[in-house]
Amino acid sequence: MLVEMKKHLGAHLSTQTGLAVEKVIELLEIPKDISHGDLAFPCFQISKLQKKAPHIIAQELSKIKPPVGFIKSEAVGGYLNFFFEDHFWQKTVFGNYSKQQEDIGNINIGNNQIVVFDYSSPNVAKPMSIGHLRSTVIGESLNRIYKSCGFKTIAINYIGDWGVQFGKLAWSHINLKELLGLAKEHTDAITSKDFDKNYWNKLLQEASHQDTTTFNYLFAIYVIFHAVAQLEPKLEDYGREYFLKLEKRKSNQDELTLKIVSAWQKFIKISINEYEHVYKLLGTKHDLVRGESFYEDHLKEVILELEAKKLLKLSQGANIVDLEAFNMPPCLIQKSDGATLYATRDIAAAINRVSEFNATQLIYVVGAEQSLHFKQFFKVLELMGYEWVKNCHHVAFGLYRFKEGKMSTRRGNVILLEDVLARAIDLVKNIIKEKNPNLKNADQVANNVGVGAITFNDLMNDRQKNIDFDWDKILDFNGDTGPYVQYTHVRCCSVLSKYNKELISPEKLEVLTHPLEKNLINIMGRFEEVVKLSYEQLKPSWIAQYSLELAKAFNSFYYEIKILDGEQKLQGSRVFLVNCVRLTLLKALYLLGIRAPESM
Ligand code: ARG
């Protein structure tokens, strides 16, 4: 659409100016106001080349007949402004909406190449944090964007299900009486520093609960273990001992080992159940859950390969890859007791993902605080000779900053994803009760709007920046928010249902001439380009900002123009336009992972 118009104009101006077509296209701008045309060519760069004033060049060029699809050009200062031929342009844009609804905005860049995504990836036995929320929503959105750009994607949830903490948890679970005994014994010491008394008692209660299949139980023993271990260092030894048994489970299957394995598997199951609840709310879909432990069998190979490639170095009993030459601390591969590390598993996982799935890209959506880890293990892969590592991307993101006091911290000092989502949904419920008490499916809508508000607020920001989280802002139905875009979609739906007739066929469309209509059409003409930009920069924020722009433009149109008045054919054409806006908003929200209710 707009891309094609730019290409036409690029070819035309290239012959006139001698600049390369791509260069012209790069220079083209979209005028701020539609009365200045639809595309503008700034003459400043060629002015230097031709040693002529820009406004003179613009004037000379304006005398040449513009290419097909353009009605005229006008010189304004150093700019040459081009105007679309409305009939041609509107036919092109609207023609694009006759395809399958899902295909709107799609572009084929990927040619079915396979891309493996790694996002969300929370840690077993720990609740999901806000960091995991960011990874989940950014990852899900990028996954959808990649698909719409013609890639085949495989989304992996790389849960943290391996490491010495599982020895600790298994010990706590199997020796619960002993743990609780110690916990009670040390209650005074523990509550005098790190823990609020009520909170500590609640943890003890949850840990003593009959039902040991709940997430609360799991998290409680996790926290209690760590608190007690500070005063009883022998617990750390027990934890290590149990983890060693877990690591050796394939060669030694004594009774205790079996118990530990079954406890560990149970922890994983409980945690996945818990995450599923959040994913269902958010609309997150992974193709595979493959935790760190999945790659365990490949670790030996990695270590042998590193050895064979002379990359391993012994340092204080541990095996490392020295990265000093690259200004990085060493990458730890194996501790002196033989235990492997996070980086070792990531190296094994990357090699496996490329070979098993024939992946051409690996994308990791993980907070910026892990940037060094990614740089390190990418470097190790490079040193191992894996050229594909240049197609591995760490998609980093910043932190949330909460305004003091508004968020209760139910469990210690972390702000939990679940609590944030629950609060958003509650607030929307209240708004609905007040504004639209008879709404059908009110609970469903509140879920979709509450969650949409959180998701949109995350994705509208450049992911690399920190986000100031402000409850008053994210739910404002008139602000730059998810609910605003969702509400605009609802508005389109209600125009269509009031119209209550079949849409007119595209050949019968009348040319729309009002600037507010033309503006809307131009914005829709840019949709594919915006999707492409989001893909190229791995930034959903472009699509989120675009959806705000489209929603605002639609609302100006909606207030100004009586869509369902007037002569039949014009009415039909305007309703057709409304439907195109609806479909574009729907797809934009979809690409952000946000649901679009039809009433709210
Ligand atoms: N489980 C890790 C965490 O919660 C994130 C894992 C990210 N993915 C990866 N391949 N390292 O911090």
XYZ file of C-alpha atoms and ligand atoms in Angstrom:
612
model
C 0.000 0.000 0.000
C 1.934 3.031 1.163
C 5.062 1.045 0.411
C 3.921 0.640 -3.184
C 3.153 4.340 -3.502
C 6.596 5.126 -2.194
C 8.107 2.771 -4.742
C 6.228 4.442 -7.625
C 7.329 7.813 -6.449
C 10.850 6.564 -5.779
C 11.231 5.340 -9.362
C 9.810 8.586 -10.711
C 11.994 10.891 -8.635
C 15.031 8.731 -9.163
C 14.915 9.378 -12.907
C 14.360 13.075 -12.278
C 17.105 13.545 -9.726
C 19.631 10.805 -10.354
C 19.329 9.600 -6.748
C 18.975 5.860 -6.216
C 15.384 4.674 -5.795
C 16.074 3.390 -2.268
C 17.583 6.714 -1.322
C 14.503 8.607 -2.509
C 12.250 6.212 -0.598
C 14.322 6.725 2.507
C 13.985 10.490 2.192
C 10.211 10.552 1.668
C 8.232 11.959 4.546
C 4.604 11.939 5.524
C 3.355 15.530 5.908
C 1.937 16.319 9.336
C -1.193 17.791 7.861
C -3.056 16.136 5.057
C -3.618 19.505 3.361
C 0.104 19.426 2.565
C -0.270 16.265 0.581
C 0.254 12.597 1.260
C 3.973 12.189 0.668
C 6.668 14.826 0.673
C 10.096 14.801 -0.909
C 12.586 17.064 0.882
C 15.045 18.606 -1.585
C 17.776 19.494 0.898
C 20.075 16.563 0.228
C 20.073 16.914 -3.555
C 20.464 20.626 -3.100
C 23.961 19.954 -1.801
C 24.732 17.615 -4.683
C 23.353 19.896 -7.358
C 24.506 23.107 -5.688
C 21.101 24.672 -6.160
C 18.709 26.034 -3.539
C 16.189 23.434 -2.314
C 13.142 25.571 -3.088
C 14.315 26.039 -6.676
C 14.725 22.300 -7.114
C 11.275 21.720 -5.615
C 9.792 24.218 -7.996
C 11.474 22.698 -11.039
C 10.397 19.220 -10.084
C 6.822 20.336 -9.476
C 6.483 21.151 -13.164
C 6.918 17.496 -14.116
C 3.817 15.371 -14.359
C 3.681 13.065 -11.328
C 3.535 9.266 -11.752
C 0.440 7.085 -11.883
C -1.529 7.169 -8.667
C -0.696 10.795 -7.937
C -2.891 13.692 -8.937
C -0.464 16.568 -8.489
C 2.618 17.861 -6.771
C 3.215 21.216 -5.121
C 6.418 22.952 -4.131
C 6.335 24.389 -0.625
C 9.683 25.794 0.432
C 12.258 23.063 0.040
C 9.632 20.354 -0.081
C 7.863 18.804 -2.991
C 4.458 17.622 -1.786
C 2.668 14.880 -3.658
C -1.064 14.247 -3.538
C -2.582 10.827 -4.051
C -5.174 10.381 -6.703
C -8.038 9.556 -4.319
C -9.808 7.005 -6.441
C -6.642 5.071 -7.140
C -5.424 5.226 -3.549
C -8.712 4.322 -1.926
C -9.142 1.400 -4.274
C -5.674 0.156 -3.300
C -6.250 0.523 0.428
C -9.768 -0.857 0.507
C -8.810 -3.637 -1.881
C -6.476 -4.831 0.797
C -9.370 -5.514 3.113
C -11.000 -8.027 0.848
C -8.551 -10.718 1.966
C -9.033 -13.078 4.862
C -9.479 -11.207 8.094
C -6.404 -12.846 9.665
C -4.214 -11.845 6.739
C -4.720 -8.122 7.069
C -1.382 -6.445 7.675
C 0.585 -9.623 6.927
C 3.741 -9.451 4.865
C 5.929 -12.251 3.699
C 9.454 -11.666 4.836
C 10.150 -14.956 6.542
C 9.453 -17.475 3.797
C 8.532 -20.020 6.446
C 11.954 -19.886 8.056
C 11.895 -21.250 11.561
C 12.439 -19.023 14.558
C 12.616 -20.272 18.132
C 11.319 -17.936 20.812
C 12.126 -18.174 24.508
C 9.821 -16.109 26.690
C 8.145 -15.952 30.083
C 10.368 -18.752 31.441
C 9.571 -18.352 35.158
C 11.259 -20.319 37.895
C 9.595 -23.348 39.447
C 8.303 -22.846 42.992
C 8.566 -19.087 42.679
C 5.678 -16.857 41.731
C 5.897 -14.972 38.470
C 7.268 -11.498 38.875
C 6.628 -8.336 36.936
C 9.782 -9.142 35.000
C 8.117 -12.328 33.846
C 5.049 -10.341 32.860
C 7.186 -8.209 30.611
C 8.885 -11.209 29.081
C 5.520 -12.888 28.565
C 3.703 -10.021 26.871
C 6.640 -8.802 24.788
C 7.489 -12.361 23.783
C 3.944 -13.284 22.880
C 3.543 -10.136 20.814
C 6.818 -10.640 18.943
C 5.881 -14.234 18.291
C 2.622 -13.078 16.685
C 4.399 -10.349 14.727
C 6.936 -12.839 13.379
C 4.170 -15.161 12.308
C 2.416 -12.348 10.487
C 5.707 -11.660 8.715
C 5.760 -15.161 7.303
C 7.957 -16.998 9.797
C 7.234 -20.315 11.405
C 7.786 -19.940 15.102
C 8.301 -22.275 18.003
C 7.680 -20.686 21.373
C 9.439 -22.361 24.252
C 8.741 -21.795 27.909
C 12.176 -22.403 29.368
C 11.124 -22.777 32.970
C 13.760 -22.754 35.690
C 13.411 -26.339 36.894
C 17.022 -27.198 37.591
C 19.637 -26.279 40.104
C 20.555 -26.795 43.721
C 17.339 -25.099 44.915
C 15.484 -28.273 43.935
C 17.613 -30.241 46.325
C 16.647 -27.757 49.009
C 12.984 -27.910 48.165
C 12.985 -31.688 48.014
C 14.707 -31.848 51.382
C 12.144 -29.457 52.849
C 9.254 -31.416 51.450
C 10.527 -34.820 52.497
C 11.650 -33.595 55.918
C 8.849 -31.162 56.496
C 8.535 -31.889 60.242
C 12.172 -31.153 60.797
C 12.005 -27.958 58.747
C 8.950 -26.703 60.611
C 10.506 -27.628 63.946
C 13.567 -25.558 63.149
C 11.419 -22.769 61.781
C 9.431 -22.528 65.015
C 12.554 -22.712 67.084
C 14.038 -19.748 65.208
C 10.865 -17.732 64.821
C 11.996 -14.952 67.133
C 15.309 -14.460 65.405
C 13.732 -14.570 61.970
C 10.893 -12.176 62.695
C 13.188 -9.746 64.414
C 14.933 -8.916 61.159
C 13.768 -10.090 57.726
C 10.167 -11.005 58.233
C 7.007 -9.379 59.349
C 5.487 -11.558 62.088
C 2.136 -11.979 60.403
C 3.716 -12.845 57.138
C 5.979 -15.420 58.755
C 3.067 -17.034 60.578
C 1.136 -17.208 57.380
C 4.040 -18.957 55.698
C 4.242 -21.485 58.548
C 0.552 -22.086 58.262
C 0.719 -22.629 54.542
C 3.649 -25.002 54.933
C 1.795 -27.074 57.554
C -1.328 -27.324 55.458
C -2.537 -30.833 54.703
C -2.626 -30.186 50.991
C 0.903 -30.183 49.674
C -0.125 -29.858 46.054
C -0.722 -26.122 46.144
C 1.544 -23.445 44.900
C 1.277 -21.621 48.212
C 2.669 -24.645 50.001
C 5.542 -24.863 47.584
C 6.437 -21.223 47.831
C 6.107 -21.298 51.611
C 8.623 -24.126 52.059
C 10.933 -22.368 49.646
C 10.919 -19.169 51.670
C 11.070 -20.941 55.021
C 14.006 -23.068 53.960
C 16.023 -20.032 53.003
C 15.174 -18.155 56.184
C 16.088 -21.090 58.391
C 19.228 -21.953 56.437
C 20.679 -18.586 57.361
C 20.730 -19.731 60.966
C 21.271 -23.433 60.325
C 23.960 -23.749 57.643
C 23.705 -27.550 57.703
C 20.500 -27.160 55.706
C 22.549 -25.978 52.772
C 24.512 -29.226 52.907
C 21.312 -31.263 52.967
C 20.067 -29.353 49.956
C 23.278 -30.012 48.035
C 23.190 -33.672 48.989
C 19.648 -34.035 47.730
C 20.415 -32.217 44.525
C 23.357 -34.502 43.904
C 20.975 -37.442 44.182
C 18.685 -35.750 41.701
C 21.575 -35.265 39.292
C 22.605 -38.914 39.612
C 19.064 -40.233 39.421
C 19.726 -42.153 36.228
C 22.543 -44.236 37.652
C 21.380 -44.556 41.241
C 17.757 -45.228 41.967
C 17.683 -45.865 45.699
C 14.548 -45.189 47.660
C 15.491 -41.686 48.673
C 16.413 -40.761 45.117
C 13.015 -41.916 43.908
C 11.363 -39.817 46.569
C 13.396 -36.780 45.563
C 12.616 -37.255 41.894
C 8.936 -37.563 42.538
C 8.967 -34.463 44.737
C 10.798 -32.506 42.032
C 8.327 -33.624 39.371
C 5.488 -32.661 41.616
C 6.947 -29.176 42.114
C 7.152 -28.712 38.366
C 3.591 -29.826 37.852
C 2.225 -27.548 40.555
C 4.132 -24.586 39.157
C 3.063 -25.141 35.572
C -0.538 -25.333 36.732
C -0.102 -22.018 38.443
C 1.454 -20.366 35.384
C -1.258 -21.749 33.127
C -3.764 -19.714 35.041
C -1.871 -16.520 34.248
C -1.277 -17.515 30.614
C -4.958 -18.149 30.137
C -5.767 -14.676 31.405
C -3.080 -13.100 29.257
C -3.730 -15.191 26.156
C -0.189 -16.534 26.058
C 0.515 -19.600 23.989
C 3.763 -21.523 24.090
C 4.323 -24.460 21.820
C 6.552 -26.304 24.251
C 7.444 -26.260 27.910
C 11.062 -27.200 28.029
C 12.735 -26.358 31.272
C 16.418 -26.122 31.927
C 16.440 -29.779 32.979
C 15.399 -30.837 29.496
C 18.874 -29.987 28.258
C 20.635 -31.830 31.048
C 21.652 -34.774 28.891
C 23.402 -32.442 26.477
C 25.611 -30.789 29.061
C 28.344 -33.413 29.015
C 28.690 -33.045 25.283
C 29.011 -29.292 25.615
C 31.777 -29.659 28.153
C 33.615 -32.215 26.004
C 33.259 -29.995 22.985
C 34.588 -26.986 24.856
C 37.484 -29.102 26.005
C 38.197 -30.398 22.508
C 38.131 -26.861 21.189
C 40.592 -25.848 23.895
C 38.275 -23.263 25.323
C 38.036 -24.534 28.885
C 40.326 -23.204 31.550
C 40.678 -24.305 35.141
C 40.269 -21.486 37.596
C 40.106 -22.145 41.347
C 38.870 -25.649 40.656
C 36.108 -24.469 38.332
C 35.910 -24.765 34.568
C 35.529 -21.452 32.821
C 35.807 -19.897 29.392
C 38.091 -16.928 29.645
C 36.527 -13.878 28.013
C 39.033 -11.294 29.120
C 40.010 -10.582 25.527
C 36.425 -9.423 24.993
C 36.268 -7.317 28.115
C 33.929 -9.635 29.889
C 34.194 -11.658 33.061
C 34.754 -15.373 32.477
C 31.802 -17.577 31.585
C 31.393 -20.177 34.325
C 30.775 -23.630 32.860
C 31.245 -26.099 35.691
C 31.785 -25.613 39.396
C 34.460 -27.482 41.294
C 31.882 -29.979 42.594
C 30.906 -30.811 39.020
C 27.668 -28.841 39.018
C 26.820 -27.052 35.794
C 25.520 -23.527 35.562
C 22.851 -21.389 33.968
C 25.210 -20.505 31.106
C 26.130 -24.144 30.460
C 22.487 -25.023 30.081
C 21.821 -22.037 27.826
C 24.715 -23.072 25.568
C 23.378 -26.620 25.341
C 19.841 -25.364 24.756
C 20.886 -23.035 21.941
C 22.797 -25.773 20.110
C 19.858 -28.094 20.548
C 17.298 -25.587 19.316
C 19.218 -24.884 16.165
C 19.832 -28.512 15.331
C 16.518 -30.006 16.368
C 14.295 -27.414 14.726
C 16.558 -26.180 11.967
C 16.021 -22.735 13.429
C 17.431 -19.746 11.592
C 16.978 -17.399 14.527
C 16.853 -17.766 18.295
C 15.086 -15.007 20.173
C 15.314 -14.591 23.932
C 12.972 -12.150 25.623
C 14.603 -11.539 28.987
C 15.184 -8.505 31.221
C 18.148 -6.212 30.607
C 19.666 -7.257 33.936
C 20.693 -10.499 32.230
C 22.420 -8.783 29.306
C 25.875 -9.827 30.407
C 24.818 -13.457 30.655
C 23.587 -13.384 27.057
C 26.670 -11.599 25.779
C 28.842 -14.156 27.511
C 27.208 -17.311 26.293
C 26.713 -15.915 22.783
C 30.448 -15.218 22.760
C 31.224 -18.742 23.901
C 29.083 -20.119 21.073
C 30.937 -17.893 18.652
C 34.278 -19.155 19.959
C 32.984 -22.693 19.508
C 32.633 -21.811 15.847
C 28.850 -21.583 15.589
C 28.272 -18.977 12.959
C 24.552 -18.976 13.528
C 25.091 -17.162 16.789
C 24.865 -13.905 14.847
C 21.186 -14.745 14.497
C 20.654 -15.094 18.229
C 19.024 -12.054 19.769
C 18.608 -11.061 23.339
C 15.510 -8.875 23.342
C 16.115 -6.939 26.524
C 13.683 -4.788 28.466
C 13.691 -2.385 31.396
C 12.046 -2.424 34.811
C 8.734 -1.281 36.198
C 8.725 1.493 38.738
C 5.664 1.549 40.949
C 4.377 4.664 42.552
C 4.795 4.228 46.269
C 2.004 2.798 48.306
C -0.587 1.844 45.770
C 0.246 -1.783 45.533
C -0.034 -3.985 48.564
C 2.742 -6.477 48.827
C 0.950 -9.586 49.837
C 4.009 -11.776 49.911
C 7.092 -10.022 51.072
C 8.596 -7.248 49.074
C 8.069 -8.384 45.519
C 5.196 -7.177 43.452
C 3.470 -10.140 41.962
C 2.045 -10.414 38.541
C -1.089 -12.097 39.773
C -1.852 -9.274 42.170
C -1.376 -6.655 39.480
C -3.693 -8.468 37.083
C -6.299 -9.088 39.752
C -6.332 -5.442 40.701
C -6.663 -4.279 37.108
C -9.607 -6.605 36.565
C -11.266 -5.427 39.768
C -10.919 -1.791 38.821
C -12.465 -2.435 35.428
C -15.324 -4.300 37.074
C -16.063 -1.204 39.117
C -15.977 1.008 36.058
C -18.373 -1.284 34.216
C -20.746 -1.419 37.178
C -20.883 2.331 37.148
C -21.021 3.023 33.424
C -22.684 0.040 31.875
C -24.428 -1.987 34.582
C -26.435 -4.057 32.112
C -23.487 -5.241 30.076
C -23.662 -8.900 29.130
C -20.617 -11.052 29.974
C -19.410 -8.283 32.258
C -16.859 -10.545 33.947
C -15.394 -11.700 30.690
C -15.168 -8.125 29.427
C -13.568 -6.981 32.687
C -10.931 -9.686 32.297
C -10.169 -8.697 28.744
C -10.087 -4.986 29.416
C -8.180 -5.208 32.706
C -5.562 -7.504 31.258
C -5.533 -5.534 28.009
C -4.797 -2.361 29.978
C -1.772 -3.942 31.650
C -0.507 -5.472 28.439
C -0.971 -2.319 26.405
C 0.680 -0.160 29.016
C 3.676 -2.427 28.821
C 3.869 -2.650 25.051
C 3.227 1.000 24.240
C 6.561 1.887 25.778
C 9.866 1.343 24.082
C 10.790 -1.935 25.740
C 14.294 -0.804 26.590
C 13.045 1.970 28.850
C 11.862 1.606 32.412
C 8.145 2.070 32.906
C 6.555 4.254 35.542
C 3.527 2.301 36.498
C 0.568 4.470 37.375
C -2.829 2.932 38.037
C -4.651 6.148 37.244
C -3.148 6.306 33.804
C -3.387 2.780 32.514
C -7.163 2.473 32.890
C -8.136 5.872 31.545
C -10.687 5.179 28.823
C -9.801 8.487 27.177
C -6.046 8.362 27.533
C -3.284 6.572 25.693
C -4.394 3.184 26.909
C -5.475 -0.273 25.901
C -9.056 0.356 27.020
C -9.159 3.430 24.768
C -8.187 1.366 21.727
C -10.529 -1.439 22.755
C -13.311 1.067 23.237
C -12.719 2.490 19.780
C -13.021 -1.006 18.390
C -16.334 -1.386 20.232
C -17.470 1.877 18.721
C -16.759 0.572 15.215
C -18.712 -2.584 16.032
C -21.692 -0.580 17.202
C -21.735 1.576 14.058
C -21.824 -1.625 12.043
C -24.604 -3.122 14.081
C -26.670 0.053 13.821
C -26.155 0.045 10.066
C -27.374 -3.522 10.124
C -27.035 -4.169 6.396
C -24.554 -6.034 4.319
C -21.461 -4.010 3.487
C -21.435 -2.589 -0.003
C -19.117 -4.296 -2.417
C -15.778 -2.571 -2.984
C -16.508 -1.743 -6.663
C -19.438 0.360 -5.552
C -17.453 2.495 -3.130
C -17.705 6.202 -3.512
C -14.521 8.235 -3.264
C -14.347 9.750 0.223
C -13.278 13.341 0.245
C -13.440 14.652 3.796
C -9.942 15.270 5.241
C -10.839 13.226 8.327
C -11.771 10.308 6.088
C -8.702 10.693 3.964
C -6.546 10.857 7.043
C -7.968 7.562 8.296
C -7.367 5.913 4.959
C -3.768 7.106 4.917
C -3.160 5.726 8.377
C -4.546 2.362 7.360
C -2.346 2.444 4.288
C 0.650 2.436 6.618
C -0.291 -0.600 8.650
C 1.962 -3.116 6.921
C 4.906 -0.783 7.157
C 4.372 -0.443 10.887
C 4.206 -4.203 11.352
C 7.440 -4.499 9.413
C 9.126 -1.891 11.576
C 8.051 -3.698 14.747
C 9.475 -6.891 13.311
C 12.769 -5.311 12.271
C 13.365 -3.630 15.595
C 11.723 -6.343 17.691
C 9.546 -3.635 19.191
C 5.789 -4.082 19.559
C 5.640 -0.445 20.692
C 5.362 0.698 17.062
C 2.142 -1.213 16.638
C 0.790 -0.005 19.974
C 1.511 3.639 19.093
C 0.016 3.100 15.681
C -3.186 1.712 17.156
C -3.483 4.831 19.322
C -3.017 7.029 16.289
C -5.652 5.135 14.349
C -8.060 5.162 17.295
C -7.655 8.917 17.729
C -8.148 9.555 14.037
C -11.237 7.387 14.083
C -12.723 9.190 17.049
C -12.233 12.593 15.413
C -13.999 11.254 12.354
C -16.736 9.722 14.482
C -17.486 12.965 16.319
C -17.400 15.118 13.232
C -19.215 13.065 10.651
C -22.726 11.709 10.853
C -21.852 8.333 9.459
C -25.355 6.938 9.228
C -26.951 10.049 7.783
C -26.772 11.169 4.210
C -27.217 9.599 0.886
C -27.152 5.806 0.695
C -24.016 5.238 -1.310
C -21.981 7.670 0.758
C -23.322 6.085 3.914
C -22.364 2.664 2.600
C -18.869 3.860 1.733
C -18.364 5.377 5.156
C -19.545 2.237 6.868
C -17.137 0.301 4.699
C -14.409 2.575 5.987
C -15.522 1.960 9.574
C -15.275 -1.755 8.985
C -11.730 -1.394 7.683
C -10.811 0.557 10.806
C -12.388 -2.151 12.937
C -10.394 -4.867 11.196
C -7.167 -2.917 11.498
C -7.661 -2.265 15.211
C -8.582 -5.890 15.727
C -5.428 -7.067 14.015
C -3.222 -4.496 15.744
C -4.583 -5.581 19.130
C -4.172 -9.209 18.156
C -0.528 -8.609 17.311
C -0.121 -7.104 20.759
C -1.746 -10.149 22.312
C -4.801 -8.159 23.402
C -8.401 -9.266 23.031
C -10.941 -6.938 21.498
C -14.432 -7.205 22.990
C -17.360 -6.201 20.775
C -19.142 -4.401 23.539
C -17.984 -2.920 26.806
N 14.294 -18.419 34.372
C 15.006 -17.211 34.105
C 14.561 -16.130 35.093
O 13.477 -16.178 35.582
C 14.772 -16.691 32.711
C 15.221 -17.603 31.600
C 15.410 -16.860 30.333
N 15.781 -17.684 29.236
C 17.000 -18.180 29.007
N 17.188 -18.946 27.975
N 17.991 -17.907 29.813
O 15.342 -15.224 35.342
